[in-house]
Structures are given as C-alpha cells and as structure tokens.
Short mmCIF file of C-alpha atoms in Angstrom, two decimals:
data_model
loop_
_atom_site.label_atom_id
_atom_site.label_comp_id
_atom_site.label_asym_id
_atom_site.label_seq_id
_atom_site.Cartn_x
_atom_site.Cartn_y
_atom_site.Cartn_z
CA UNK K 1 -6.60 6.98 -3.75
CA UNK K 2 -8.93 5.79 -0.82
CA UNK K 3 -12.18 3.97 -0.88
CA UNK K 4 -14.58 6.63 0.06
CA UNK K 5 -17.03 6.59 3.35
CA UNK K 6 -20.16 6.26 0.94
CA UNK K 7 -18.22 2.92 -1.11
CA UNK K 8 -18.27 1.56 2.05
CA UNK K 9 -21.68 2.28 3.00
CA UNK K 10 -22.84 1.09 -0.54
CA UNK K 11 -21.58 -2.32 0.05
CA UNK K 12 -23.90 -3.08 3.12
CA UNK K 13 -26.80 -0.21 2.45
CA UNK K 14 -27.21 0.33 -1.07
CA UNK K 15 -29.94 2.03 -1.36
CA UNK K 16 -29.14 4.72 1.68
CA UNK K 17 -26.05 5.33 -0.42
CA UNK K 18 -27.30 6.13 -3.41
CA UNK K 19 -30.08 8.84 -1.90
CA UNK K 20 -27.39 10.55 -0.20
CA UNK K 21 -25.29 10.74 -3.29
CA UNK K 22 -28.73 11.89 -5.20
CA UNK K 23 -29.09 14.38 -2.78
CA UNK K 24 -25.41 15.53 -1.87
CA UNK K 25 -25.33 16.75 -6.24
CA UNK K 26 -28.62 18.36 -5.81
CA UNK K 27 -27.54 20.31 -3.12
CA UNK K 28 -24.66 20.91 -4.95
CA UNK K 29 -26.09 21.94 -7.96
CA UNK K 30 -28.45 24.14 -5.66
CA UNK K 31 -25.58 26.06 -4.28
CA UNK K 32 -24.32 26.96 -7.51
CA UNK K 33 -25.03 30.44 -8.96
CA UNK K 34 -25.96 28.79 -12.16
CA UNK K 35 -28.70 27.69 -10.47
CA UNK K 36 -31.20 30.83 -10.99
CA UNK K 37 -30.10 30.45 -14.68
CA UNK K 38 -30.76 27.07 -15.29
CA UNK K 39 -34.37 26.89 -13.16
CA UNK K 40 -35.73 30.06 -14.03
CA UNK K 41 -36.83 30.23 -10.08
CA UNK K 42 -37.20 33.15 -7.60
CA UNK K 43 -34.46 33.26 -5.14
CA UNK K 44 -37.54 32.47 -2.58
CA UNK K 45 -38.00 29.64 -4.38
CA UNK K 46 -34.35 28.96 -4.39
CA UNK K 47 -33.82 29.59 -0.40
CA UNK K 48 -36.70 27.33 0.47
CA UNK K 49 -35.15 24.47 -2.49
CA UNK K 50 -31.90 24.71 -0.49
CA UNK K 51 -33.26 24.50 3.31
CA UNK K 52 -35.49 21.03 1.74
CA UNK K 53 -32.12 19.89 0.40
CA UNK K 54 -30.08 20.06 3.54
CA UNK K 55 -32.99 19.20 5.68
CA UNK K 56 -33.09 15.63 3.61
CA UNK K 57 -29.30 15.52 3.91
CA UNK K 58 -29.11 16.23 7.29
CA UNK K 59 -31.55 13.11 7.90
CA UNK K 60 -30.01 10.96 5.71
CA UNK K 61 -26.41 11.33 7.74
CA UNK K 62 -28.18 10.93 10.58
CA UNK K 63 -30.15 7.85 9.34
CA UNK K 64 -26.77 6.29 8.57
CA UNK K 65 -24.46 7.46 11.41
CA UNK K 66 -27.31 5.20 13.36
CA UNK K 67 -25.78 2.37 11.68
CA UNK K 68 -23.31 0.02 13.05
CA UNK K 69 -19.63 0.93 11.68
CA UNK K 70 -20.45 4.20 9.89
CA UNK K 71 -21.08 6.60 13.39
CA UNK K 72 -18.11 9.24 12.02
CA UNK K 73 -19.57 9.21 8.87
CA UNK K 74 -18.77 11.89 6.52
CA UNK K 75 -17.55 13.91 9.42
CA UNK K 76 -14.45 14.62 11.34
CA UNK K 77 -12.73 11.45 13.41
CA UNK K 78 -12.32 12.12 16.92
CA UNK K 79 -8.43 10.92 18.81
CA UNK K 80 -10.37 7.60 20.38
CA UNK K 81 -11.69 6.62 16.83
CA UNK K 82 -8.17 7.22 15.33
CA UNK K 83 -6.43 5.30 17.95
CA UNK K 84 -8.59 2.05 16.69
CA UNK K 85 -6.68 1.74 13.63
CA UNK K 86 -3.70 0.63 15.54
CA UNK K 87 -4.81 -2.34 16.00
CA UNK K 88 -1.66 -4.49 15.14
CA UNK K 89 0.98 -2.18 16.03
CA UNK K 90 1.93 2.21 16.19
CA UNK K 91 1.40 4.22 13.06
CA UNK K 92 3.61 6.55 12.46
CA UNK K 93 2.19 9.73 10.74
CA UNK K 94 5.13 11.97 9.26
CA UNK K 95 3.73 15.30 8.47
CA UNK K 96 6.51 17.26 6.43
CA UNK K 97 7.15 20.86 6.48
CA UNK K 98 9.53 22.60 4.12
CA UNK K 99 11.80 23.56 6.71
CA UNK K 100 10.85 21.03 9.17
CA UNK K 101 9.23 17.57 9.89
CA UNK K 102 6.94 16.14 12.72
CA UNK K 103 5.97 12.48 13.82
CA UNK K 104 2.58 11.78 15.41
CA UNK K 105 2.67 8.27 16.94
CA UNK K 106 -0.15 6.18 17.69
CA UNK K 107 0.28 2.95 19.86
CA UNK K 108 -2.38 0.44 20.61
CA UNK K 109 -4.12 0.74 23.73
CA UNK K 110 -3.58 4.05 24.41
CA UNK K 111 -5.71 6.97 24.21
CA UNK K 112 -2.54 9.27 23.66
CA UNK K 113 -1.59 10.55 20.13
CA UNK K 114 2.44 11.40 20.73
CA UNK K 115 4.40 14.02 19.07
CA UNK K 116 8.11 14.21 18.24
CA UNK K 117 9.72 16.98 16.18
CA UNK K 118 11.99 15.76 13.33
CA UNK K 119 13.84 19.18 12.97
CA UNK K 120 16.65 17.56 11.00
CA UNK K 121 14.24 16.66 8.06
CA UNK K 122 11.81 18.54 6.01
CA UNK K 123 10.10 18.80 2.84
CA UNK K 124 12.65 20.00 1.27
CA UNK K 125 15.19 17.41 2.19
CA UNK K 126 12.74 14.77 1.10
CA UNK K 127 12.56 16.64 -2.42
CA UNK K 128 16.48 16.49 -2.44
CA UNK K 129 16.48 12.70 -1.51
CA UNK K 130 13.76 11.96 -3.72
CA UNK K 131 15.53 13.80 -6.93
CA UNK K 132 19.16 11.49 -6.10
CA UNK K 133 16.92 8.74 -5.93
CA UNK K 134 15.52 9.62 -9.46
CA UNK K 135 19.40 10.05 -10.57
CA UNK K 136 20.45 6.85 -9.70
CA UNK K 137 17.81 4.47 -10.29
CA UNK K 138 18.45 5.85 -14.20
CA UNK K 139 22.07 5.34 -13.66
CA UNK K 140 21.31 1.82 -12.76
CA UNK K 141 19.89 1.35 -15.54
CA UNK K 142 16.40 0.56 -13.40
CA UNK K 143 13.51 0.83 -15.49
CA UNK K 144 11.18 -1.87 -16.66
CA UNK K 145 10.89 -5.13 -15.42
CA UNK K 146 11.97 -7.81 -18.22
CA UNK K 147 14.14 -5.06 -19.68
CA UNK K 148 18.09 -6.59 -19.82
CA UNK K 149 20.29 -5.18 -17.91
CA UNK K 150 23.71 -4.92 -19.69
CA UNK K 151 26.86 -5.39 -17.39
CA UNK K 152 27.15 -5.57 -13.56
CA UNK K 153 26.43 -2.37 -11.66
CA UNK K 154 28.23 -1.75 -8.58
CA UNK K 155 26.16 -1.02 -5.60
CA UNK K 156 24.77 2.77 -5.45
CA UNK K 157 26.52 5.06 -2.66
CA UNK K 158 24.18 7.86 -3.60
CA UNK K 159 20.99 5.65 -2.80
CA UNK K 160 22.54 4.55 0.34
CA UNK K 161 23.00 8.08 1.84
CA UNK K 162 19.24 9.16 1.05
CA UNK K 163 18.65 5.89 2.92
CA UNK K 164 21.50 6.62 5.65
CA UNK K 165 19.78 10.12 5.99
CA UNK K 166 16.38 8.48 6.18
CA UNK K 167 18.03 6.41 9.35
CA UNK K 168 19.21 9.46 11.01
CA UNK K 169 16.91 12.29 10.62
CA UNK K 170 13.45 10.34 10.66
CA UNK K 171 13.24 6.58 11.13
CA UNK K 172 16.08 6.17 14.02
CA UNK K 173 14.55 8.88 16.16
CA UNK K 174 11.39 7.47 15.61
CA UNK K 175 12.73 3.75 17.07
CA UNK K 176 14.44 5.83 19.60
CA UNK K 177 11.25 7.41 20.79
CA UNK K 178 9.72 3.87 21.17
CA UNK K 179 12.41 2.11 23.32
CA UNK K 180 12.82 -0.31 20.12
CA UNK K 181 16.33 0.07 19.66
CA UNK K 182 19.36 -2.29 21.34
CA UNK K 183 18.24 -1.79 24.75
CA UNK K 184 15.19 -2.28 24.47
CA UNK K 185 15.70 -5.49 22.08
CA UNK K 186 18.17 -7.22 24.72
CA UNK K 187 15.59 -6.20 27.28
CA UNK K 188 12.74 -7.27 27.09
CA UNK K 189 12.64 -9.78 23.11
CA UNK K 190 15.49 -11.92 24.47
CA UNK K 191 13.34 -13.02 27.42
CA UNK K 192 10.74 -14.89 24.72
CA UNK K 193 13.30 -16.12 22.34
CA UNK K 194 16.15 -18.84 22.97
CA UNK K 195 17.74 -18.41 19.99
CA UNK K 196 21.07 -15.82 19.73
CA UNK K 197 20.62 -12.13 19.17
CA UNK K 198 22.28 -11.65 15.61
CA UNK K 199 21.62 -8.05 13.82
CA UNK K 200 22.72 -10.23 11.05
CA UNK K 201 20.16 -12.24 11.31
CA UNK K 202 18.38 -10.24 13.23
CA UNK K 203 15.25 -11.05 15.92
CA UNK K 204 12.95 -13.48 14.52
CA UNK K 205 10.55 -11.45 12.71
CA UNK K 206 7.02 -12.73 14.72
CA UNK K 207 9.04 -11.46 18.31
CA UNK K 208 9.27 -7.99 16.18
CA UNK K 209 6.88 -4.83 16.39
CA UNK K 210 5.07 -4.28 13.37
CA UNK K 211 5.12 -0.37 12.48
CA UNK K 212 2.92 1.22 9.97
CA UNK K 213 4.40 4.34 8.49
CA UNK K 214 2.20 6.93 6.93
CA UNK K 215 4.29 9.41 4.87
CA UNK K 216 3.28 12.91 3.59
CA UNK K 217 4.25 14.77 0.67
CA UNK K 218 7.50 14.12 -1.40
CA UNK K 219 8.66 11.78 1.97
CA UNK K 220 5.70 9.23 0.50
CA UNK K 221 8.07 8.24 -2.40
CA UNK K 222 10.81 8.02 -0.23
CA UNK K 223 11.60 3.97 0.99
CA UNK K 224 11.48 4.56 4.81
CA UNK K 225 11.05 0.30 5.50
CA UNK K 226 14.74 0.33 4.16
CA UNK K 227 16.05 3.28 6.07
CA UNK K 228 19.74 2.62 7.70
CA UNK K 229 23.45 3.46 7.73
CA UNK K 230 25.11 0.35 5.85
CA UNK K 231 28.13 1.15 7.06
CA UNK K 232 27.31 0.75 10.67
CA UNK K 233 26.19 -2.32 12.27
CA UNK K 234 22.39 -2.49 14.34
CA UNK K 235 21.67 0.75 12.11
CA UNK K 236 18.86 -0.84 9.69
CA UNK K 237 15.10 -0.10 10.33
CA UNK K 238 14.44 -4.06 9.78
CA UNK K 239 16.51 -4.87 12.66
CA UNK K 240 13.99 -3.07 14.76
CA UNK K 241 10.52 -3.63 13.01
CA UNK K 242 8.57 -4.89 10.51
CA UNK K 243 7.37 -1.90 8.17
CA UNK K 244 4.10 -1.73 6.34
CA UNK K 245 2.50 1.54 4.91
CA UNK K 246 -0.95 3.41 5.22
CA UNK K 247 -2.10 6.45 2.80
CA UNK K 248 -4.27 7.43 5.82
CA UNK K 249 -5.46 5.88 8.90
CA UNK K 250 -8.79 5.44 8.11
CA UNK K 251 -8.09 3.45 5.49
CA UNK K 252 -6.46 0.74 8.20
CA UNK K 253 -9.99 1.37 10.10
CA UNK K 254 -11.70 0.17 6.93
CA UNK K 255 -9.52 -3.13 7.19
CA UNK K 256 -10.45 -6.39 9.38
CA UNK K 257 -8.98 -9.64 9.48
CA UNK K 258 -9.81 -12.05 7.34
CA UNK K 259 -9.18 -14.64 9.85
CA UNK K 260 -12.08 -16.66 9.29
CA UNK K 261 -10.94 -17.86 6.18
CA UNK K 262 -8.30 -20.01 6.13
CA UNK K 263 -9.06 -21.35 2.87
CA UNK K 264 -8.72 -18.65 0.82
CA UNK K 265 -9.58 -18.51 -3.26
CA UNK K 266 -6.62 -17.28 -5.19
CA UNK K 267 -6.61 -15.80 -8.53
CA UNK K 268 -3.08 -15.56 -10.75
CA UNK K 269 -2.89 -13.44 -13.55
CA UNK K 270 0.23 -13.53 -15.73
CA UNK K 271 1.27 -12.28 -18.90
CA UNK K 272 4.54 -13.70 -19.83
CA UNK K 273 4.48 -11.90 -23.68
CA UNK K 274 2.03 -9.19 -23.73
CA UNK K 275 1.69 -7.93 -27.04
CA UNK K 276 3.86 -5.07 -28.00
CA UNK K 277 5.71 -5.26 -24.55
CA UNK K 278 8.75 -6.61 -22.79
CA UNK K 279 8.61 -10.51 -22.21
CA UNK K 280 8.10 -11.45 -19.09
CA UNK K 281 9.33 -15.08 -18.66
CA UNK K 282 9.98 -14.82 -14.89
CA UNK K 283 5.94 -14.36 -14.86
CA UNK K 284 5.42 -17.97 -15.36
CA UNK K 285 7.91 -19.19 -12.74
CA UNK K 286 6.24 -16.95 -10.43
CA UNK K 287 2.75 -18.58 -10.83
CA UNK K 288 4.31 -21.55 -10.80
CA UNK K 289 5.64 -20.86 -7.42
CA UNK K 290 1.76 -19.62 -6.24
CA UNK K 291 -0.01 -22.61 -7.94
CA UNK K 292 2.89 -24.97 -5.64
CA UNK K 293 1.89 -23.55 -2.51
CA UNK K 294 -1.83 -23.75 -3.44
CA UNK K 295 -1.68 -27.23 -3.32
CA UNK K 296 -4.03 -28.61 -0.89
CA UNK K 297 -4.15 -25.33 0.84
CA UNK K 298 -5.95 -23.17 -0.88
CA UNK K 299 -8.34 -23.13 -4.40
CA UNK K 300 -6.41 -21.54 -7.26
CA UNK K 301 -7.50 -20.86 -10.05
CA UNK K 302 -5.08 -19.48 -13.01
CA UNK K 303 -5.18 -16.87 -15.85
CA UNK K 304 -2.58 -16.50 -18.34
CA UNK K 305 -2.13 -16.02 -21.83
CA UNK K 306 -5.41 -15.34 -24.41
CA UNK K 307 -7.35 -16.06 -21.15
CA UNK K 308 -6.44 -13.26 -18.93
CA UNK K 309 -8.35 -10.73 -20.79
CA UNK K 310 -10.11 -7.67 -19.02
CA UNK K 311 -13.19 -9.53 -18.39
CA UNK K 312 -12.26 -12.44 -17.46
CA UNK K 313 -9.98 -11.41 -15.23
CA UNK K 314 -12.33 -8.52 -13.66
CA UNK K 315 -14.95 -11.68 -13.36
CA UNK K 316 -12.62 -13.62 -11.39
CA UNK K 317 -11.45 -10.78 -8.92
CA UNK K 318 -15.44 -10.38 -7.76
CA UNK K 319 -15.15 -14.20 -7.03
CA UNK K 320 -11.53 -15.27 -5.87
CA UNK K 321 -10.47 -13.27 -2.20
CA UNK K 322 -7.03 -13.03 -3.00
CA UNK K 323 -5.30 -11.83 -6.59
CA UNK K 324 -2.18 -11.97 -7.91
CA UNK K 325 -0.64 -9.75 -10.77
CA UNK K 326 1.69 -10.30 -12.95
CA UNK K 327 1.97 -8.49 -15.70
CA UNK K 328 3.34 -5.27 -17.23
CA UNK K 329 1.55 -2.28 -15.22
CA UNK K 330 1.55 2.00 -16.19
CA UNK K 331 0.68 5.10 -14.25
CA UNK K 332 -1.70 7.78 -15.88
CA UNK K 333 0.21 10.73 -13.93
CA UNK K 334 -2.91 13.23 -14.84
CA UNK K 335 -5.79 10.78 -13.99
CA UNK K 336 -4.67 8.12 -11.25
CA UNK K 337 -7.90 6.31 -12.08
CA UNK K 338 -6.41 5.21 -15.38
CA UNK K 339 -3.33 3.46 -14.01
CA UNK K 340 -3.75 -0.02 -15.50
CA UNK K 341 -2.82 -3.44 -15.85
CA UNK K 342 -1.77 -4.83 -19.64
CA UNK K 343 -3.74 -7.99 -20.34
CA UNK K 344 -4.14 -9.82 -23.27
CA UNK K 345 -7.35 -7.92 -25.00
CA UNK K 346 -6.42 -4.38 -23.54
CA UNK K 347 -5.76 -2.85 -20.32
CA UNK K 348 -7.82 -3.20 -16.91
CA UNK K 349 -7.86 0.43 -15.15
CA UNK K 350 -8.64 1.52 -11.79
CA UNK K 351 -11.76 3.34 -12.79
CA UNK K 352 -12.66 -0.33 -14.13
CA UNK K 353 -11.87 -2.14 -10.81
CA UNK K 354 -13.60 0.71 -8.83
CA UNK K 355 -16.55 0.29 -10.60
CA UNK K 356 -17.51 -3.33 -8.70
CA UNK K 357 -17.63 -3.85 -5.11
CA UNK K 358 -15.76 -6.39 -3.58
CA UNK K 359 -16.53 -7.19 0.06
CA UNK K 360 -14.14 -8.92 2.34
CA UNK K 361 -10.94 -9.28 0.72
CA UNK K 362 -7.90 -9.81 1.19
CA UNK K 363 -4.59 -9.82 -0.45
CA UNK K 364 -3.38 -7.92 -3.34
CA UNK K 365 -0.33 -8.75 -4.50
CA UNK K 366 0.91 -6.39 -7.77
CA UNK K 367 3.92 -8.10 -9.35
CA UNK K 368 3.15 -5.35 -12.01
CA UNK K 369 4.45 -2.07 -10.95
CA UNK K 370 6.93 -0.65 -13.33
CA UNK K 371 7.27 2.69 -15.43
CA UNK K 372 6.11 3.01 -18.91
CA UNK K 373 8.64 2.47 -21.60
CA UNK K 374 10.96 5.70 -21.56
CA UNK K 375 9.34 7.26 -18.34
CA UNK K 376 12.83 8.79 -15.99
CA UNK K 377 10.64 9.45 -13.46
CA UNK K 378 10.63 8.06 -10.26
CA UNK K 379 8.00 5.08 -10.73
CA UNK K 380 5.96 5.52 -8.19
CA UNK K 381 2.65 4.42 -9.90
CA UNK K 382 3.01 0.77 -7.42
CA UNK K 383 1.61 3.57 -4.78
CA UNK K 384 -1.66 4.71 -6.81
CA UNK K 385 -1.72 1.30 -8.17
CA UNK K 386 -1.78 -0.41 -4.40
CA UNK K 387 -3.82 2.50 -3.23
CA UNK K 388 -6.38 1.67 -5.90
CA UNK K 389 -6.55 -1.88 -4.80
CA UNK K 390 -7.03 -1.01 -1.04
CA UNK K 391 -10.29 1.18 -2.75
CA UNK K 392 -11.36 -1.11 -4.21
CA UNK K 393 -11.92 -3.11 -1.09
CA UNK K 394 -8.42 -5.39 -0.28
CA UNK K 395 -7.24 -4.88 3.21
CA UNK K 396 -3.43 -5.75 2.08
CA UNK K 397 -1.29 -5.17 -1.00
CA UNK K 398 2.36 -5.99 -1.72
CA UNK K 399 3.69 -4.00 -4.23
CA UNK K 400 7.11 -2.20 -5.16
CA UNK K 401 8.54 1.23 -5.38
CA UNK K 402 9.78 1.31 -8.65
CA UNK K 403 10.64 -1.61 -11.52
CA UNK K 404 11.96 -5.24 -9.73
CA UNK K 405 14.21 -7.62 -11.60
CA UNK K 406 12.31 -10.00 -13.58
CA UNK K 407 14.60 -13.11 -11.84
CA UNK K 408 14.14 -11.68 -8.44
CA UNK K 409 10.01 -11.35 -8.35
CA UNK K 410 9.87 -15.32 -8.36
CA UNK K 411 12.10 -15.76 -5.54
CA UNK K 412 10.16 -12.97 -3.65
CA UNK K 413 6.50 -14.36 -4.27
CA UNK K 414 7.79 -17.79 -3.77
CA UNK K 415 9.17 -16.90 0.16
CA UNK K 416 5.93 -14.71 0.61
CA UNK K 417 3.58 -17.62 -0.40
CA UNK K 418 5.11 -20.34 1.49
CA UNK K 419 4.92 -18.50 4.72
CA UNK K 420 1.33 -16.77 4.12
CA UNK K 421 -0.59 -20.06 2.97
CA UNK K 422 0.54 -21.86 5.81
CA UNK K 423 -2.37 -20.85 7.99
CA UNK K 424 -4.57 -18.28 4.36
CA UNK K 425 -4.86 -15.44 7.17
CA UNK K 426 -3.89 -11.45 5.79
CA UNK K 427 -5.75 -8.43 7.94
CA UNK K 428 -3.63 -8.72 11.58
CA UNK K 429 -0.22 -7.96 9.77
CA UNK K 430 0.85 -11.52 7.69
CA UNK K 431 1.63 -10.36 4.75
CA UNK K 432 3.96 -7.47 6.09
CA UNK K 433 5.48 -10.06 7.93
CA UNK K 434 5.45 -12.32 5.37
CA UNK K 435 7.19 -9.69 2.70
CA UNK K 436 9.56 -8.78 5.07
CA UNK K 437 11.11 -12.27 5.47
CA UNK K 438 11.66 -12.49 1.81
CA UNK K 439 13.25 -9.32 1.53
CA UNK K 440 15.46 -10.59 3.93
CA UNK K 441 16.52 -13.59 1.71
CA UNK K 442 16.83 -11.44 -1.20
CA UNK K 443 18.95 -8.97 0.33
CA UNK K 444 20.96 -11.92 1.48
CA UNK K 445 21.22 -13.69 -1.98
CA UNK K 446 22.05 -10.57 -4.24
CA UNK K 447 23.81 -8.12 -1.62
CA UNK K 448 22.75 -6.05 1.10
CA UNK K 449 23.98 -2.90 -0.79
CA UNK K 450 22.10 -4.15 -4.52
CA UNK K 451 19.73 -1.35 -3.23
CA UNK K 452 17.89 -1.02 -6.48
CA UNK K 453 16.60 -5.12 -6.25
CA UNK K 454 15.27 -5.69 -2.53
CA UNK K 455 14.38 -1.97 -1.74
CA UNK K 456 11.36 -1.52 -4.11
CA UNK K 457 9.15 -4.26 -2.34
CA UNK K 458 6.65 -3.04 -0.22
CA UNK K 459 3.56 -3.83 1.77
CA UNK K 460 0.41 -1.60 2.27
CA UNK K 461 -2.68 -1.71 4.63
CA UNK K 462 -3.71 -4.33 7.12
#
C-alpha cells in the first residue's frame, strides 16, 4: 500500500486534485462500452465526449506537472529522478525471478543504477524459505503477542539456515558488491573511529552505511536485515549496515526530514486489556518507557484504556507528529485497507486512517503487529500495516515481522526512545539507526540464536 501521486497533490492543491480525479472517472466511464447504453448518445457524440475528456485531462497534468514537486506526475520516473531517493544511503531493489534473482543498486550521488545477478536465489527459493519460516515460527509456538509461552524453546536451526541462505545467496554478495565487507571496514571506518574493531560489538552504528532494501515477491516476507551464517564469525548483515526497508522508491521520494522539529508531539496509544483479547500488560510498561523519555523533550500526550477509542485516537493522530501503538493489531488478507488496530470502542482501519491527510509526519511506531487468534500463517500484516502508515503520510515506521514477546517490546521501545528523543529528528535515517541499536541489546540479552524475539523488528521508509 502506497500513498498515491494525487494524495500527495491533494494535500497542497486540493482543488486541482479533485478535478483530475472528476475527470480521470469520466473518462473512464467514457471508455467503457456501457457507455452508449447508459447515455443513449451517437458514437459521434461519444468520439467528440472522449477527445473533450482527454483534452481537459491532458491540461490538468500539465497544469500540475508545472508545480513544484509533482513534475513526474502520474507518469513514468526517469534514472536521475530515481537516484534522488537515495538520499541517506543505496537502495537495494531485489527483483526475483522463479529461477533466478537480480539486484539493482542505487548509491547517492551517482547517476548510475548498478546491476548484479543473484543466480543462486530465486523466487522459488524465497517460497521454500518463506514456507520453513512458516513451519517454525508455529513450532515455536510464535503467535500472538501476550499469548504464554509454555516451556523454553531451544533456538531454531531451521530459521537460521533460511537466514544463513539469505547471507549467502543475496545479502553477502550484495555487501560484497559495495566494498562493505572486512576490507573495506578496516579500511577506510577505522580511520574515523578510535575505539577497537569488535564484530561482536561491531562498528559503532553512526560510522555504518545505512542500506535500504526493497524486496519483491515472496523475498518481501523474508527478514533480509537479519541475514547471516551464525556459525561463522563477521557473517551477519548488521555487522556491515544498518537495514531499513522501502515498498518502492518513490515512496522514499515522498519522504523529507523532519529536521526542523526537534520538539516533536507524541501520541501513545495502549490497550493493556482489550476486550475479548489477550492482555497486554507489557503495553503499559512500554508507555511508561515513552512518557520517561518525553520528559522535557518532547509534548506527550497519552491514550489508554476507555479513552483510546477510534475517535479519539484518529483526532489525536491529525494533531500529534509522531504515534505510538500499542495494542492488539489484525490483517484483512482480502482487503488490506481493513487491517486494523483494536481499541477500546472498536477497531481503527486503514481505510479509516487514509481517509484524513496528515502532512509532515514523522514516526510511526506499531507495537501492534501480530496474527489474529488461530491464523498459521506467516504474519506478515506489520508490512500492510506499516505500508498503510507510510500512505497515510509518515515518512518512518518501526514495526515487526510477525508476533514479538510481550516482555521484550518494552525493552525495545525503551532503547529506541532514548536514543531518538535525544535530538526529535526521524526522515535522514534515525529511527533505522535507532531500531537497530536496540535490536542489538536484545539479541544480546535473550541470545543471538532466540531468532523468533529480535528478528521480527523492523524499520520502514525514511
């Protein structure tokens, strides 16, 4: 789910927007061999209805492809305009074949799109990883957050060879292809840092490139930011790079900084006991954690309980810049638009959060994402879910591959926080930076190998 070209032109020029939507279903409706039917008119009268329709379309691109930011609109992007979404760092594109697989790199500053062949990996690979995936995470008993988990599970081997294969076949030759691997690392990062190269530690994550992976097909499931051999040392991807995703590049073009505002308004919604779901209780430590940090930083402003209902809480999103989640969350799998949120009164749906048009914001953070009750599927609603919130105007979104521990989700948002409000800024990469240094202390705290509990995180957009 993207924010389309004409959202985006709605939110500065209105009215332009709303004739060219007028007139794009007329035209429509005029091509349609209904049409005759419905009008009762000679197909004269039709022809010349037609030419008057795409004449005033015609002018109406025109009139807006004059306009500052929208000179692609509703047409084809050229390399150079591309290029500009790499603002912070390269974008990887994967494009997946089923018997093969291709990177297109873009780096910043150049007017060169790169290609690499992945012949070791293909669409049909990423169907086989995704499936063992699927196997294990209901092995581990991995399915909604605030659900108990009975008994210790031993770390998975079978997730650790999708991601092992992920290291070998895609990610590594992608890091390869870069110069970011060891020799490039003791090359050129140790000159800037004093402190001791450690792949245990690992380079300081601000002297790290920032990569933004942009997945096709079944391979958009699949947890690339995580990819390594765990058996080998200075074979994980975060060694190298902090990851973020992108459902398209244009939808980083769409994203700016939101620099400027160092101050930024911060909404928390929690739902601790929703009825007739799962208790949440790690919900309220969480906020707890956000309203902390908020402190003199930041205004905050809290909704939890009878008070986070649907409107109140779709109120305080057009005001606050920055919301927070947490609650119990579901994926419609037939209509992504009516992948929701459990509040108090109801559920809040994408369609819902589409519907208004927020300008300028910035983080999303969806301590929500799980399955619904007795769904085996992979959970991947956190994608439509983030996806939705980047249409709906945020330039960043952390969210999580499938169901996190209800005890971890504090100590993630808690690490996230603390580094982020220090100086309010998301758009030029923070909050993948930020997510990916408390990842890091959660792998270290429950276990490199508990796959299933640091893997899901992820960050999205700018």
């Amino acid at each position: 789910m993207l924010r389309s070209p004409l959202q985006d032109l709605a939110s500065t020029h209105p009215d332009l927007a709303s004739q060219l939507r007028s007139v794009s279903h007329q035209l429509h409706h005029a091509t349609s061999s209904s049409l005759l039917l419905d009008a009762n008119l000679s197909t004269t009268d039709t022809s010349e209805h037609r030419y008057r329709l795409a004449r005033q379309y015609t002018d109406l691109i025109a009139q807006a492809r004059s306009l500052a930011g929208f000179e692609s609109l509703l047409g084809p992007m050229d390399a150079a305009g591309l290029v500009r979404a790499a603002r912070h760092g390269p974008i990887v594109v994967i494009n997946c074949h089923e018997h093969c697989c291709d990177a297109l790199i873009v780096t910043p500053g150049s007017s060169h799109i790169a290609h690499l062949a992945l012949p070791s990996f293909s669409q049909q690979a990423a169907r086989h990883a995704l499936s063992n995936i699927q196997a294990a995470l209901r092995r581990k008993n991995i399915r909604d957050r605030g659900v108990k988990r009975i008994g210790e599970h031993p770390p998975n081997e079978d997730i650790g060879r999708v991601l092992a294969a992920l290291w070998n076949n895609v990610v590594k030759p992608v890091l390869d292809y870069m110069e970011y691997t060891v020799s490039r690392i003791c090359g050129i990062w140790m000159r800037y840092s004093n402190c001791v190269l450690s792949f245990k530690n690992a380079v300081p994550v601000s002297g790290m490139p920032h990569i933004t992976w942009c997945p096709t097909g079944a391979l958009s499931f699949l947890p690339l930011h995580a990819a390594g051999d765990y058996d080998t040392t200075q074979s994980r991807v975060f060694d190298y790079a902090v990851s973020s995703y992108t459902p398209t590049l244009t939808a980083l073009l769409g994203s700016g900084s939101s620099s400027t505002n160092c101050r930024p308004r911060i909404l928390g919604v929690g739902q601790a006991a929703t009825p007739g779901l799962t208790p949440l209780p790690g919900t309220t430590t969480e906020l707890g954690y956000l309203q902390a940090h908020s402190k003199q930083r930041t205004d905050y402003w809290q909704l939890s309980g009878e008070r986070a209902t649907r409107k109140a809480v779709l109120d305080a999103m057009d005001e606050y810049d920055w919301v927070h989640l947490a609650c119990h969350a579901s994926q419609d799998l037939r209509d992504s638009t009516k992948s929701r949120f459990y509040l108090h009164d109801g559920t809040l749906d994408l369609s819902a959060i589409n519907q208004r048009i927020f300008r300028s914001k910035g983080l999303a953070y969806l301590s929500a994402c799980q399955t619904a009750t007795g769904d085996e599927k992979l959970p991947d609603e956190a994608i439509h879910l983030a996806s939705g919130m980047l249409m709906a105007g945020y330039r960043s979104v952390i969210a999580s591959l499938w169901s996190v521990v209800d005890e971890d989700a504090p100590f993630v948002a808690d690490k996230v926080y603390g580094q982020l409000l220090e100086d309010g800024k998301v758009g030029n990469g923070e909050a993948g930076r930020a997510l990916h240094d408390a990842v890091a202390g959660l792998r270290e705290k429950v276990g490199e190998k508990e796959f299933g509990r640091w893997v899901p995180y992820i960050h999205i957009g700018s």
